[in-house]
CSV table of C-alpha atoms and ligand atoms in Angstrom, one decimal:
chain,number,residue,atom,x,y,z
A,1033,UNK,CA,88.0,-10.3,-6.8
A,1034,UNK,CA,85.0,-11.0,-9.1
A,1035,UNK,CA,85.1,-14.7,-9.3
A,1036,UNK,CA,85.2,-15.8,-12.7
A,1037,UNK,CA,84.2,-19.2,-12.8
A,1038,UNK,CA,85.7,-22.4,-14.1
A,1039,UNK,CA,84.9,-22.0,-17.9
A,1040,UNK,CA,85.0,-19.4,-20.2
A,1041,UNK,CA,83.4,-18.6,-23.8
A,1042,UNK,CA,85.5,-19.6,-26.6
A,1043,UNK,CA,88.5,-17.7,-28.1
A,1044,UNK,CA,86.8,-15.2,-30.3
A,1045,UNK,CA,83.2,-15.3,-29.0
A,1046,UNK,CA,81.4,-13.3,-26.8
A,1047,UNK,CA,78.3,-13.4,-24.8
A,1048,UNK,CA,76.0,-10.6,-25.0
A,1049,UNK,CA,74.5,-8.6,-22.4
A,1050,UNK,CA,73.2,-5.2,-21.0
A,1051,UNK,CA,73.0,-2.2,-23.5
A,1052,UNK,CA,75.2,-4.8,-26.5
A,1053,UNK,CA,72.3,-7.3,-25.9
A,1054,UNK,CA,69.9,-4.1,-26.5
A,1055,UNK,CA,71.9,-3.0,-29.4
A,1056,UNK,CA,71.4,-6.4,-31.3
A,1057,UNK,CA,67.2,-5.8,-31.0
A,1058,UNK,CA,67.8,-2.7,-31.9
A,1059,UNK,CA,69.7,-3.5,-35.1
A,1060,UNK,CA,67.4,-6.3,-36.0
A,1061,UNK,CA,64.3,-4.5,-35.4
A,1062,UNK,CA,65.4,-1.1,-37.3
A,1063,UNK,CA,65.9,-3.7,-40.3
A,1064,UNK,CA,62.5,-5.2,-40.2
A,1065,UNK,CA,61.2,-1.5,-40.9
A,1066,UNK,CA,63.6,-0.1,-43.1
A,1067,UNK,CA,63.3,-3.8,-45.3
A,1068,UNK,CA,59.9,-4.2,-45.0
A,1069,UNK,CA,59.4,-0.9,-46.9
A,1070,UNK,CA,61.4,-3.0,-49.7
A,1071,UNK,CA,59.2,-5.9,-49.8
A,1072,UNK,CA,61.4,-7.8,-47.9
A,1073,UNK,CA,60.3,-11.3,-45.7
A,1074,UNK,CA,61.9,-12.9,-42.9
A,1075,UNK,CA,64.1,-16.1,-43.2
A,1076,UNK,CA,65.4,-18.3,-40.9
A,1077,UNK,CA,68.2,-21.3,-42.0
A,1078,UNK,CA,70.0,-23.3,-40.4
A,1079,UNK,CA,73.1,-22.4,-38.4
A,1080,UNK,CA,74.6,-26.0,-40.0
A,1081,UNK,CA,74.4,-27.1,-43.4
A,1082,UNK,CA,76.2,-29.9,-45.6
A,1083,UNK,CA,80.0,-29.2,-45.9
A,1084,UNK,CA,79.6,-29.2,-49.8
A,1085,UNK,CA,77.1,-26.8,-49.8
A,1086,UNK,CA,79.7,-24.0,-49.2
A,1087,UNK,CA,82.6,-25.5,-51.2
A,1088,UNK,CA,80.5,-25.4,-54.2
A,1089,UNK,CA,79.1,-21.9,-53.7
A,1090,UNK,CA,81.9,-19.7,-51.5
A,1091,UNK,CA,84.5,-21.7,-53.9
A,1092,UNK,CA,87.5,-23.9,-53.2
A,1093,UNK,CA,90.0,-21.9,-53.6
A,1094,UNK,CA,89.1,-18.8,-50.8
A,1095,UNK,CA,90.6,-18.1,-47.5
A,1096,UNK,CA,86.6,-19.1,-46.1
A,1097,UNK,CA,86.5,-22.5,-47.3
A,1098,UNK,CA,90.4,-23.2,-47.3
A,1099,UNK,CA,91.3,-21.9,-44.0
A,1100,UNK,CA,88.4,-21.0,-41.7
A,1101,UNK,CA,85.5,-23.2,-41.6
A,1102,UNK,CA,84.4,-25.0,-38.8
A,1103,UNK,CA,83.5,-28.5,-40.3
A,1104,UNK,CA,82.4,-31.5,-38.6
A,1105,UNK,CA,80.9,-35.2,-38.8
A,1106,UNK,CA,77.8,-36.2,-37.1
A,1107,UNK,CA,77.4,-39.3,-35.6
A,1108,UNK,CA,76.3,-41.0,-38.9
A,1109,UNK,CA,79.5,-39.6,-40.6
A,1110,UNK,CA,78.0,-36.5,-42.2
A,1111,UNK,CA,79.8,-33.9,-43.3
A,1112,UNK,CA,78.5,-31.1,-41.9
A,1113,UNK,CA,79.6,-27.1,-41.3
A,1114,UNK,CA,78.4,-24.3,-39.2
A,1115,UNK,CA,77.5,-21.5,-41.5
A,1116,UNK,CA,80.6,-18.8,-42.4
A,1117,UNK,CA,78.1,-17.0,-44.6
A,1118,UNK,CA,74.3,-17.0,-44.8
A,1119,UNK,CA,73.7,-16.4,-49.2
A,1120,UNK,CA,74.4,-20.0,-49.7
A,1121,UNK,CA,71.7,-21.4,-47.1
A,1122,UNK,CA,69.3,-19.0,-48.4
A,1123,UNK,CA,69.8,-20.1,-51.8
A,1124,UNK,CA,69.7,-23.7,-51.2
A,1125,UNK,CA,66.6,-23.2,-49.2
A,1126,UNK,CA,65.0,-21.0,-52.2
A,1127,UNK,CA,65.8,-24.0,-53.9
A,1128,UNK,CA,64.5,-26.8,-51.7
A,1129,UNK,CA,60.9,-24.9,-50.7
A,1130,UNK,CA,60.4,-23.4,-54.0
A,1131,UNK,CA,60.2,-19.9,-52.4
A,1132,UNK,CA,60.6,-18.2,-56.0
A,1133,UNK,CA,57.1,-19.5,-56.7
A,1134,UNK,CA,55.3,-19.0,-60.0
A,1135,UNK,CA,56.4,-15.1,-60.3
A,1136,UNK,CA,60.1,-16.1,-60.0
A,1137,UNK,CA,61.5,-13.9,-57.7
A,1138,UNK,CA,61.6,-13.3,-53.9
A,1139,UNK,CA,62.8,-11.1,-51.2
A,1140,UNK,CA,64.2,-12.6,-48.1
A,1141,UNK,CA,66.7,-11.1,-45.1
A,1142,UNK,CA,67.9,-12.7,-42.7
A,1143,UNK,CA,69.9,-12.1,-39.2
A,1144,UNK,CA,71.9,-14.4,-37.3
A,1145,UNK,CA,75.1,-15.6,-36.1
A,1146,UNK,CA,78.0,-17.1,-39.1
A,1147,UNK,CA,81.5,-19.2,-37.7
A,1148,UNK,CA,84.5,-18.3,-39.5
A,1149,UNK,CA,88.0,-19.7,-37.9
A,1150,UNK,CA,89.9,-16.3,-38.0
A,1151,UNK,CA,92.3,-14.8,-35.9
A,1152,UNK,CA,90.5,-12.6,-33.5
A,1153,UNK,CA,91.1,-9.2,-33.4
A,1154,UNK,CA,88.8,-5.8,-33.2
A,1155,UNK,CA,86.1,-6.1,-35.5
A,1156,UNK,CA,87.2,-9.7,-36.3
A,1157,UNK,CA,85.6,-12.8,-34.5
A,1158,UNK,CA,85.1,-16.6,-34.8
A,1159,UNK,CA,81.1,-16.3,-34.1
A,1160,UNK,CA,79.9,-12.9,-35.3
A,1161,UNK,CA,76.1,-11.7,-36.5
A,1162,UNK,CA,75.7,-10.8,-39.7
A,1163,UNK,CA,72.5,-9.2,-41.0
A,1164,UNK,CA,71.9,-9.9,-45.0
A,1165,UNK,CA,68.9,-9.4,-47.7
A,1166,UNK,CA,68.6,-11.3,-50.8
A,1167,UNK,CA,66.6,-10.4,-54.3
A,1168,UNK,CA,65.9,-13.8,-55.7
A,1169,UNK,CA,65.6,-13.6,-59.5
A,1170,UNK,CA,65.9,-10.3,-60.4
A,1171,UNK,CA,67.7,-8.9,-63.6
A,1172,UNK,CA,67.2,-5.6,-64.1
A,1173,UNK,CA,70.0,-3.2,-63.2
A,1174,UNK,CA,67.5,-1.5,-60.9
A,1175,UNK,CA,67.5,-4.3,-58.2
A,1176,UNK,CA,71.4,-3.8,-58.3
A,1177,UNK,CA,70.5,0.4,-57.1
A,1178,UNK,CA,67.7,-0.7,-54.9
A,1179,UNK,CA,70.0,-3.3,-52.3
A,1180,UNK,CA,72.5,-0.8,-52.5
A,1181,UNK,CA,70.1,2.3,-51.5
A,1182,UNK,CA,68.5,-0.2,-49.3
A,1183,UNK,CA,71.5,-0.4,-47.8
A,1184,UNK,CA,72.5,2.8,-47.1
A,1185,UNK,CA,69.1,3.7,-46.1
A,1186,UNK,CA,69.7,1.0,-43.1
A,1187,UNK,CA,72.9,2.8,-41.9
A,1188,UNK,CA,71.5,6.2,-42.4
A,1189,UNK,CA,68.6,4.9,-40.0
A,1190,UNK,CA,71.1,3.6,-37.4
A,1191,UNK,CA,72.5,7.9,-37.8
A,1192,UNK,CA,76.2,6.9,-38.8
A,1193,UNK,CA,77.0,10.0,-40.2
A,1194,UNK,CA,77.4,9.7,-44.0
A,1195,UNK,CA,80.6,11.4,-44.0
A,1196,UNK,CA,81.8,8.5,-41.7
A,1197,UNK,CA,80.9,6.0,-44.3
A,1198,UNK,CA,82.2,5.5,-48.2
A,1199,UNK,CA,80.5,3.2,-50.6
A,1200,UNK,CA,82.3,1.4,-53.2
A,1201,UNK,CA,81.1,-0.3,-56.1
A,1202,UNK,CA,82.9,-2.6,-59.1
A,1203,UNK,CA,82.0,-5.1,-61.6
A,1204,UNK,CA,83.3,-8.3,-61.3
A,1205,UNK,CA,82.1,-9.3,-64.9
A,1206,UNK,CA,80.1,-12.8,-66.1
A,1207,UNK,CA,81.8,-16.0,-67.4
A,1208,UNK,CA,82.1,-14.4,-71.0
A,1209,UNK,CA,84.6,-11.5,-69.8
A,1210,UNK,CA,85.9,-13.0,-66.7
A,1211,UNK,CA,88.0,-15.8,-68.0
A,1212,UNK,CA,89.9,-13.5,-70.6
A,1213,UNK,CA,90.6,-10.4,-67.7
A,1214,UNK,CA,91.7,-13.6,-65.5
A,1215,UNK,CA,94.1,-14.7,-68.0
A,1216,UNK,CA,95.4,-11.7,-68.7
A,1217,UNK,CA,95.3,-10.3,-64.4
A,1218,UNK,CA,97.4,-13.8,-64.7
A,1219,UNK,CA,100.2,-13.1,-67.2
A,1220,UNK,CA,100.9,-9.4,-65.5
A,1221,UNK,CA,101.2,-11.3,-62.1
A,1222,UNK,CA,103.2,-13.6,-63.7
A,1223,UNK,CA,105.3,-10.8,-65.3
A,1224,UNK,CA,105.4,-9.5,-61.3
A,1225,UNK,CA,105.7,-12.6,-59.4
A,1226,UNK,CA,109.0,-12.0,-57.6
A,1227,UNK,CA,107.4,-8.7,-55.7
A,1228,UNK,CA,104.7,-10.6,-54.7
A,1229,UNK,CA,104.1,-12.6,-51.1
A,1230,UNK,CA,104.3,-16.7,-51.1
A,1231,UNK,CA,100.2,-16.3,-51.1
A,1232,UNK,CA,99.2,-14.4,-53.6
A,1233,UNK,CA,102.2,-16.4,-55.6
A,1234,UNK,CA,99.8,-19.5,-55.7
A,1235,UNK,CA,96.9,-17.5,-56.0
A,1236,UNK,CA,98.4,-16.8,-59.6
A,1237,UNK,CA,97.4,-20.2,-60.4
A,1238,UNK,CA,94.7,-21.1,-58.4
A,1239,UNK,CA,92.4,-18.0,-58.2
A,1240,UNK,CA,94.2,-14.5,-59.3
A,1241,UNK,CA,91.6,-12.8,-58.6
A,1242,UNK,CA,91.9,-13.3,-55.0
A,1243,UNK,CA,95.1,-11.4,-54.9
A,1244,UNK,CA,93.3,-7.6,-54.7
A,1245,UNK,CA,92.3,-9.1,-51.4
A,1246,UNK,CA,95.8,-9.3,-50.0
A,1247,UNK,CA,96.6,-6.3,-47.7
A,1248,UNK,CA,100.8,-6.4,-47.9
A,1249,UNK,CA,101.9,-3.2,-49.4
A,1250,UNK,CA,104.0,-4.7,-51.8
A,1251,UNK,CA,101.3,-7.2,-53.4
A,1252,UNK,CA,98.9,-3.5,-53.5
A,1253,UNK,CA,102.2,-1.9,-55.1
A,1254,UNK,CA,102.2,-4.5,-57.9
A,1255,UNK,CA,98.1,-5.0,-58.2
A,1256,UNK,CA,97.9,-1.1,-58.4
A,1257,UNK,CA,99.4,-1.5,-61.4
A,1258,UNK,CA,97.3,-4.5,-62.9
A,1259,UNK,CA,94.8,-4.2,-65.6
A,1260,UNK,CA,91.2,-3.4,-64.3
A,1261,UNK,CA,88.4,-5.7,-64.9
A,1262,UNK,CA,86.2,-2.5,-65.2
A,1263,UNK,CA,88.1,-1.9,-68.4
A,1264,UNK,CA,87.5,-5.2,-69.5
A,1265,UNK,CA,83.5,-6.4,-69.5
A,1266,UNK,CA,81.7,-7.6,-72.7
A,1267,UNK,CA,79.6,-5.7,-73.9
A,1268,UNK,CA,76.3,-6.8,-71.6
A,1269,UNK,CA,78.1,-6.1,-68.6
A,1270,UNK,CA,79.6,-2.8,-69.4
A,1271,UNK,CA,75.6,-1.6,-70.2
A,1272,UNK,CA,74.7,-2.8,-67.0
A,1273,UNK,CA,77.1,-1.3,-64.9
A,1274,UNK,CA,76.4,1.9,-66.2
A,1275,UNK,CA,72.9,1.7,-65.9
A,1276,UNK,CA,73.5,0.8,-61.8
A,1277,UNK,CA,75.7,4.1,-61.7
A,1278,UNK,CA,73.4,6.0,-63.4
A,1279,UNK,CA,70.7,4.9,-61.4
A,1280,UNK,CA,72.9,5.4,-57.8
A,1281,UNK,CA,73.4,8.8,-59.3
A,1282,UNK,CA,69.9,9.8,-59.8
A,1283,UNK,CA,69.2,8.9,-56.6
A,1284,UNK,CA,72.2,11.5,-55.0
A,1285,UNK,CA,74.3,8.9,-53.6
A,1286,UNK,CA,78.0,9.3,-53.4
A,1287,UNK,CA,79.9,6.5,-54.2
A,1288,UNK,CA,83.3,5.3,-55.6
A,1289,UNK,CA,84.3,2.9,-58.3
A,1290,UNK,CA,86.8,1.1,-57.0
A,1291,UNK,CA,88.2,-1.2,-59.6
A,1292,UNK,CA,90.3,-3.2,-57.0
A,1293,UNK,CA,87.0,-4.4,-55.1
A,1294,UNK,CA,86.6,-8.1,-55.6
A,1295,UNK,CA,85.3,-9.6,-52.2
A,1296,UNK,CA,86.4,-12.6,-50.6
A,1297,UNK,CA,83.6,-15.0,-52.1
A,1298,UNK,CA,83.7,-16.9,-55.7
A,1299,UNK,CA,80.3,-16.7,-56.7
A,1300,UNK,CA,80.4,-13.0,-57.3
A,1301,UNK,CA,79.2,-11.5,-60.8
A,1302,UNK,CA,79.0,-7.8,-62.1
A,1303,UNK,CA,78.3,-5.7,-59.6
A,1304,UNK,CA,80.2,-5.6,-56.6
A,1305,UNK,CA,79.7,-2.9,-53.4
A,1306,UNK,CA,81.1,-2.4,-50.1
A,1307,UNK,CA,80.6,0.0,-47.3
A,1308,UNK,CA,83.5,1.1,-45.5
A,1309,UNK,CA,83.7,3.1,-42.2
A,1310,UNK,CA,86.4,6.3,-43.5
A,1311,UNK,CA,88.6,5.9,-39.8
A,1312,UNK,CA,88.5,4.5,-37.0
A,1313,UNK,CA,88.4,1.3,-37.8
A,1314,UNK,CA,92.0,0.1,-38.4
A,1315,UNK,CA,92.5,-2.7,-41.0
A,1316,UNK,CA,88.8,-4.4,-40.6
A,1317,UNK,CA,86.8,-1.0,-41.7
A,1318,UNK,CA,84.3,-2.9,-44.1
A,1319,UNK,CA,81.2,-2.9,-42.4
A,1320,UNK,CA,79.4,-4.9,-45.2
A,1321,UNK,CA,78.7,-5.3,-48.8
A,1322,UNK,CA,77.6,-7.7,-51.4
A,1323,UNK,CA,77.4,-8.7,-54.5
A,1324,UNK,CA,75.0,-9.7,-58.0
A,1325,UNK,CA,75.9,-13.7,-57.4
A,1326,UNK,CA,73.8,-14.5,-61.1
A,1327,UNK,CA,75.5,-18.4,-61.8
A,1328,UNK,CA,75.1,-19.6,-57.8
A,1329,UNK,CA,71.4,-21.2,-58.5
A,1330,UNK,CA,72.5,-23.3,-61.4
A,1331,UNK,CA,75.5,-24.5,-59.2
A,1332,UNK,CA,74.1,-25.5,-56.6
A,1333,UNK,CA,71.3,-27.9,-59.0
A,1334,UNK,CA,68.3,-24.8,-59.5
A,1335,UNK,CA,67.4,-23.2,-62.1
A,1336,UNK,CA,69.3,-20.3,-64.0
A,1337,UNK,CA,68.3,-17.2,-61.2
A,1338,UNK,CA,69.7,-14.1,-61.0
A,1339,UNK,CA,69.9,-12.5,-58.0
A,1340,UNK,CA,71.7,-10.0,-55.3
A,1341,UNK,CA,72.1,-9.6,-51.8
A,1342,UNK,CA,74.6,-8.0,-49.0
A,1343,UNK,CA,75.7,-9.2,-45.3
A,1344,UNK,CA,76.8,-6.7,-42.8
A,1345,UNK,CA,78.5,-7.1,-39.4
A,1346,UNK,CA,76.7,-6.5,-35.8
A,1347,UNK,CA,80.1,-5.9,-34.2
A,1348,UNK,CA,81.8,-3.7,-37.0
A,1349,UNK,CA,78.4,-1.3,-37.0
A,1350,UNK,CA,78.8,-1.4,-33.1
A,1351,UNK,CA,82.4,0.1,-34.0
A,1352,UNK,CA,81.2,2.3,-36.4
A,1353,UNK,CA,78.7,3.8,-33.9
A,1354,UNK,CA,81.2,4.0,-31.5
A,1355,UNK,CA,83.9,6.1,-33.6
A,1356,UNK,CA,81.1,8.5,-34.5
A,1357,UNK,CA,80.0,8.8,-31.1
A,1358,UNK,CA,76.7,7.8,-31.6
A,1359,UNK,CA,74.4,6.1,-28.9
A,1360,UNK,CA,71.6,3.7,-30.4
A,1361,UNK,CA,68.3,5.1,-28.9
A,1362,UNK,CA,66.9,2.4,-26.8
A,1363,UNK,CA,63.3,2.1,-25.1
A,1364,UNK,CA,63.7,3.0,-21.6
A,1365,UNK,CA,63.6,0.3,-18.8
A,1366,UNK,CA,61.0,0.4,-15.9
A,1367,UNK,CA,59.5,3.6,-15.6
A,1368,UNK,CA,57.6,3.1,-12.6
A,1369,UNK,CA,58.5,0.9,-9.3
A,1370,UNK,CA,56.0,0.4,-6.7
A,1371,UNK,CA,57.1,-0.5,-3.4
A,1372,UNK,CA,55.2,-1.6,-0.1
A,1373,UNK,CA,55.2,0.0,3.0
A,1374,UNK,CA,55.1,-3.7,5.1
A,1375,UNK,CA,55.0,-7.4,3.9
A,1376,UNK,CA,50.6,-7.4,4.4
A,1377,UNK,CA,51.1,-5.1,1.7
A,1378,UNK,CA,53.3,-6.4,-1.2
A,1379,UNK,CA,50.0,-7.9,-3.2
A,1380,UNK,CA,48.0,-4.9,-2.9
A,1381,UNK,CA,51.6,-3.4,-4.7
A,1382,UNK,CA,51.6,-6.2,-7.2
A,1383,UNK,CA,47.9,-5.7,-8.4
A,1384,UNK,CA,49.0,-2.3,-8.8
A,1385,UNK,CA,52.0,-3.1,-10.8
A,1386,UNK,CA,49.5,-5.3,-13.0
A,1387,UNK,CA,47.3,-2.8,-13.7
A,1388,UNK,CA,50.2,-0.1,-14.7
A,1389,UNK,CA,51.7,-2.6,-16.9
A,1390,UNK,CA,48.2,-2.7,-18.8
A,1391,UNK,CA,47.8,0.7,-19.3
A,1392,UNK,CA,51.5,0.2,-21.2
A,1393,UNK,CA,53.5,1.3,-18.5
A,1394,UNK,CA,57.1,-0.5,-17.8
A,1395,UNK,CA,56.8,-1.1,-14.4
A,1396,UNK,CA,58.3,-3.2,-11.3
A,1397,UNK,CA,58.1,-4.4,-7.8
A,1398,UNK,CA,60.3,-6.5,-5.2
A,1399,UNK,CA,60.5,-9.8,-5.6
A,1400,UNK,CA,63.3,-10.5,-3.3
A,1401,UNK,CA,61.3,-9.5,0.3
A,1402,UNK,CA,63.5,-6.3,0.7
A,1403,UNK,CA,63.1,-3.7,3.1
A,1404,UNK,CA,61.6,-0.4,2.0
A,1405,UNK,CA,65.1,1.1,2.5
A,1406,UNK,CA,66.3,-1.8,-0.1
A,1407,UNK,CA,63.4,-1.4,-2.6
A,1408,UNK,CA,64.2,2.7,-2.9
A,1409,UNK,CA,67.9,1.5,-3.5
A,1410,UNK,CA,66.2,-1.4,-6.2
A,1411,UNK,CA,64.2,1.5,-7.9
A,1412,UNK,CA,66.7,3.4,-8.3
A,1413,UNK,CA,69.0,1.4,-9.6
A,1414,UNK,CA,66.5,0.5,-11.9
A,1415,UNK,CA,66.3,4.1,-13.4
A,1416,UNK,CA,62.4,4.5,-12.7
A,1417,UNK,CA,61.3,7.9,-13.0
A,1418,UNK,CA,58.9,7.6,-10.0
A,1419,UNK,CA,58.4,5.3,-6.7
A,1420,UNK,CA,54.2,4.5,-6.1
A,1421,UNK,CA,54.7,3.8,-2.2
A,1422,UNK,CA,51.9,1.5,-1.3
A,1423,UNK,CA,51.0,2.2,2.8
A,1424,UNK,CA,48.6,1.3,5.2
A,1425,UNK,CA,47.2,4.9,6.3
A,1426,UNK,CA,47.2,6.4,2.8
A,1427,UNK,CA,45.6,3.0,1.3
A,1428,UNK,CA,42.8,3.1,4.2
A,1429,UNK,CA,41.7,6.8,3.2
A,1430,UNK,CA,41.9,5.5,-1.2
A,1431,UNK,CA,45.1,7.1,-2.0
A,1432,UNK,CA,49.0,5.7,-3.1
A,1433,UNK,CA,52.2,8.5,-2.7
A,1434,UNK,CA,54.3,9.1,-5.8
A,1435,UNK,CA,57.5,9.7,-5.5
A,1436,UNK,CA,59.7,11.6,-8.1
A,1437,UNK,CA,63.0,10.2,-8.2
A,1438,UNK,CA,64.4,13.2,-9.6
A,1439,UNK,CA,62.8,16.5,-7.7
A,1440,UNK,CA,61.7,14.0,-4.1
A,1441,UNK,CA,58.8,15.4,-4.3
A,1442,UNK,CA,55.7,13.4,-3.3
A,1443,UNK,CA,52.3,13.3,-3.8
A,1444,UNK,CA,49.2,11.5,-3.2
A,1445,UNK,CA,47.0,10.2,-6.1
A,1446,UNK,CA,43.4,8.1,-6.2
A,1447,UNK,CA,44.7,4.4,-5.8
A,1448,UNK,CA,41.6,3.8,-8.2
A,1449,UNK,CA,42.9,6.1,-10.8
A,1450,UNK,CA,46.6,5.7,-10.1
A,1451,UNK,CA,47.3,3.6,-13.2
A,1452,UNK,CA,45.1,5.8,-15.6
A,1453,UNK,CA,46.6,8.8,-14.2
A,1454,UNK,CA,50.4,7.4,-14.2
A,1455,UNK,CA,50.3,6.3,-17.7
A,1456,UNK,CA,48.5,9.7,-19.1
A,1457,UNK,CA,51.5,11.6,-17.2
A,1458,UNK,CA,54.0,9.4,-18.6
A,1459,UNK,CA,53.7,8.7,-22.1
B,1850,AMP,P1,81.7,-11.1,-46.0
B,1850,AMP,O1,80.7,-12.2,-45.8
B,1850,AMP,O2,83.1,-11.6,-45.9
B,1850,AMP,O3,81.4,-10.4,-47.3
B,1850,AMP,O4,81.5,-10.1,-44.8
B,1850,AMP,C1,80.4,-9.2,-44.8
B,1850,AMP,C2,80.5,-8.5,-43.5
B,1850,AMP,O5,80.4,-9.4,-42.4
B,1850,AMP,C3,81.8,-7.8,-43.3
B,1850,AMP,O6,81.8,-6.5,-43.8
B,1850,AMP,C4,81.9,-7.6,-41.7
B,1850,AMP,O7,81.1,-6.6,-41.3
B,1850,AMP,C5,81.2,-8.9,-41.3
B,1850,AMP,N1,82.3,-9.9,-41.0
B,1850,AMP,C6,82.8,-10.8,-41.8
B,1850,AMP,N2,83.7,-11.6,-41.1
B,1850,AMP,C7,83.7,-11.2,-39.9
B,1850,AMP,C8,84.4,-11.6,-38.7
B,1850,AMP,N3,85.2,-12.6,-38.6
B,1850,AMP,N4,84.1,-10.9,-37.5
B,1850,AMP,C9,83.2,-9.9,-37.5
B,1850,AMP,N5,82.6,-9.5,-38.6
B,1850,AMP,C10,82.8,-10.1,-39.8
């Protein structure tokens, strides 16, 4: 039996490796193009910030800051947490570097791993990667369309299947409309409370909102039922959100307005979105979404800054891909492996595998000593589509044997030429 060691990665972690490890590059190189083409720049925060940093912006009363951060002190007593979500780093950091700059806006993305103490489950973990883009300072409805077709551009990219995949969208309002839907979401939950469950009881009082996100049957009976906040934005936020749908509709893309879509985090405003995966998927089918988030720079101490921005999940796109039967098209490994006849041989095989590697060529030797025998077994193993066999009588006359691991056949080529002639063949 494969021994497993002494210690093990934490409950709902994983370590990455092989073609998931591939997949990850993959993901994060796919959205450098597709972003870039947005005007989007890189951004790298911290994996820890200060504790209060995500109470003020995620809000006190949601499941993330109640229930599932992972806080800690430092040695001098600071309160610290690793991130469960990356929008409030990047606004704080927008903040504290001044990346809005004199035109008052910016684009930034970011990809990295976010800590949420959850129970684990498919699709569900306690250190998963979230990939997320952010438009700093932007108004118009048209940045609200253009992260949402960004968006869906990306998955369409990675090939999930746009039948696989349904968009919703919702307003969540502004502080002029909120507080009266709130009060009046609160009187028919009041008028309802006994069919409700113990949590979304309290979340009558503390954040009633919060109750679309419960998943028991009878709570979605009773909120089925509830007035829509769609049916009740001022004025300003009713004009935008038709402006977004018109624009999403111009642009041929199928969504959904789906007036029960509030998302787990406080600092939402008008528009809303999701993308979900259609089956497959079980209970956690979101794969990401996001939100217009237009009060978060005043409250945490910037300036008035409206902006919008999504987070999706490495491991739920993984599932996705998956369901759909889709394989991620990765760059192939060593194509060439050259192997030495006898030990007097191995640098002659390394200077080859130097110059094959400049002409661009993926390309390998033994570094273990193997046997000949061994380093066919090592080439093929490593999936190389041909074997240069470096020996003494072949060298002596100018020439190097190719081997192709797929028909046997050999052949012998100029040793002078080999690399020139390998990587025209190849590529
Ligand atoms: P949220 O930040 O809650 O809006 O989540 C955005 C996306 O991050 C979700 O749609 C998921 O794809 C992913 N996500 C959130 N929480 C988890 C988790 N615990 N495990 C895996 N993925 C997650």
């Amino acid at each position: 039996m494969q021994n497993k060691g002494t210690y093990q990665a934490p409950k709902g972690t994983e370590d990455l490796y092989g073609e998931r490890a591939q997949a990850w590059e993959l993901l994060q190189q796919v959205a450098a193009r597709v972003f870039s083409r947005y005007g989007y720049r890189p951004l790298y925060t911290p994996i820890f910030e200060a504790t209060e940093l995500f109470t003020r912006a995620v809000g006190k009363a949601t499941e993330v800051v109640n229930k599932e951060m992972y806080s800690f002190k430092d040695r001098k007593g600071r309160n610290l947490t690793l991130r469960p979500e990356n929008t409030a780093g990047v606004v704080r950091a927008a903040i504290e570097q001044n990346l809005l700059g004199e035109g008052g806006s910016a684009k930034l993305y970011y990809a990295g791993p976010m800590f949420r103490y959850e129970k684990p489950q498919k699709g569900r973990q306690r250190q998963f990667y979230q990939l997320g883009a952010e438009a700093l300072g932007v108004t118009l409805p048209e940045a609200d369309a253009e992260m949402i077709l960004m968006l869906w551009e990306y998955l369409c990219e990675l090939t999930l299947p746009q039948q696989h995949l349904q968009l919703l969208v919702n307003s969540m309002g502004c502080p002029q409309c909120r507080p009266l839907y709130r009060k009046e979401l609160a009187k028919y939950l009041r008028a309802h409370a006994e069919e409700l469950c113990a949590d979304c009881q309290e979340r009558i009082k503390t954040n009633p909102l919060r109750t679309f996100d419960c998943k028991r049957p009878s709570c979605c009976k009773v909120l089925a039922g509830a007035p829509k906040i769609i049916d009740a934005l001022c004025p300003d936020c009713a004009e935008h959100q038709k402006r977004v749908e018109r624009l999403l509709n111009d642009a041929g893309l199928i969504y959904r307005i789906d007036p029960t879509l509030v998302r787990g985090l406080d600092y939402y405003t008008r528009t809303v979105f999701e993308v979900q995966v259609v089956d497959g998927m079980g209970a956690q089918n979101a794969l990401g979404g996001g939100g217009r988030y237009d009060g978060l720079f005043e409250e945490l101490g910037g300036k008035s800054t409206p902006s919008i921005g999504f987070a999706l999940g490495f491991e739920r796109v993984m599932l996705a891909l998956e369901a759909a039967n889709i394989r991620l098209p990765f760059e192939k490994g060593a194509q060439v492996f050259v192997a030495a006849t006898e030990d007097a041989l191995r640098e002659e095989a390394f200077a080859l595998v130097r110059e094959l590697r400049d002409a661009g060529l993926p390309a390998l030797c033994d570094l273990q000593g193997k046997s000949l025998k061994a380093q066919f077994k090592a080439a093929d193993r490593s999936g190389a589509a041909l074997v240069v066999i470096v020996g003494p009588d072949e060298l002596d006359d100018g020439y190097v044997r190719v081997r192709d691991m797929q028909s046997k056949e050999e052949r012998l080529i100029e040793r002078s030429r080999a690399a020139a002639r390998l990587s025209a063949e190849l590529r």
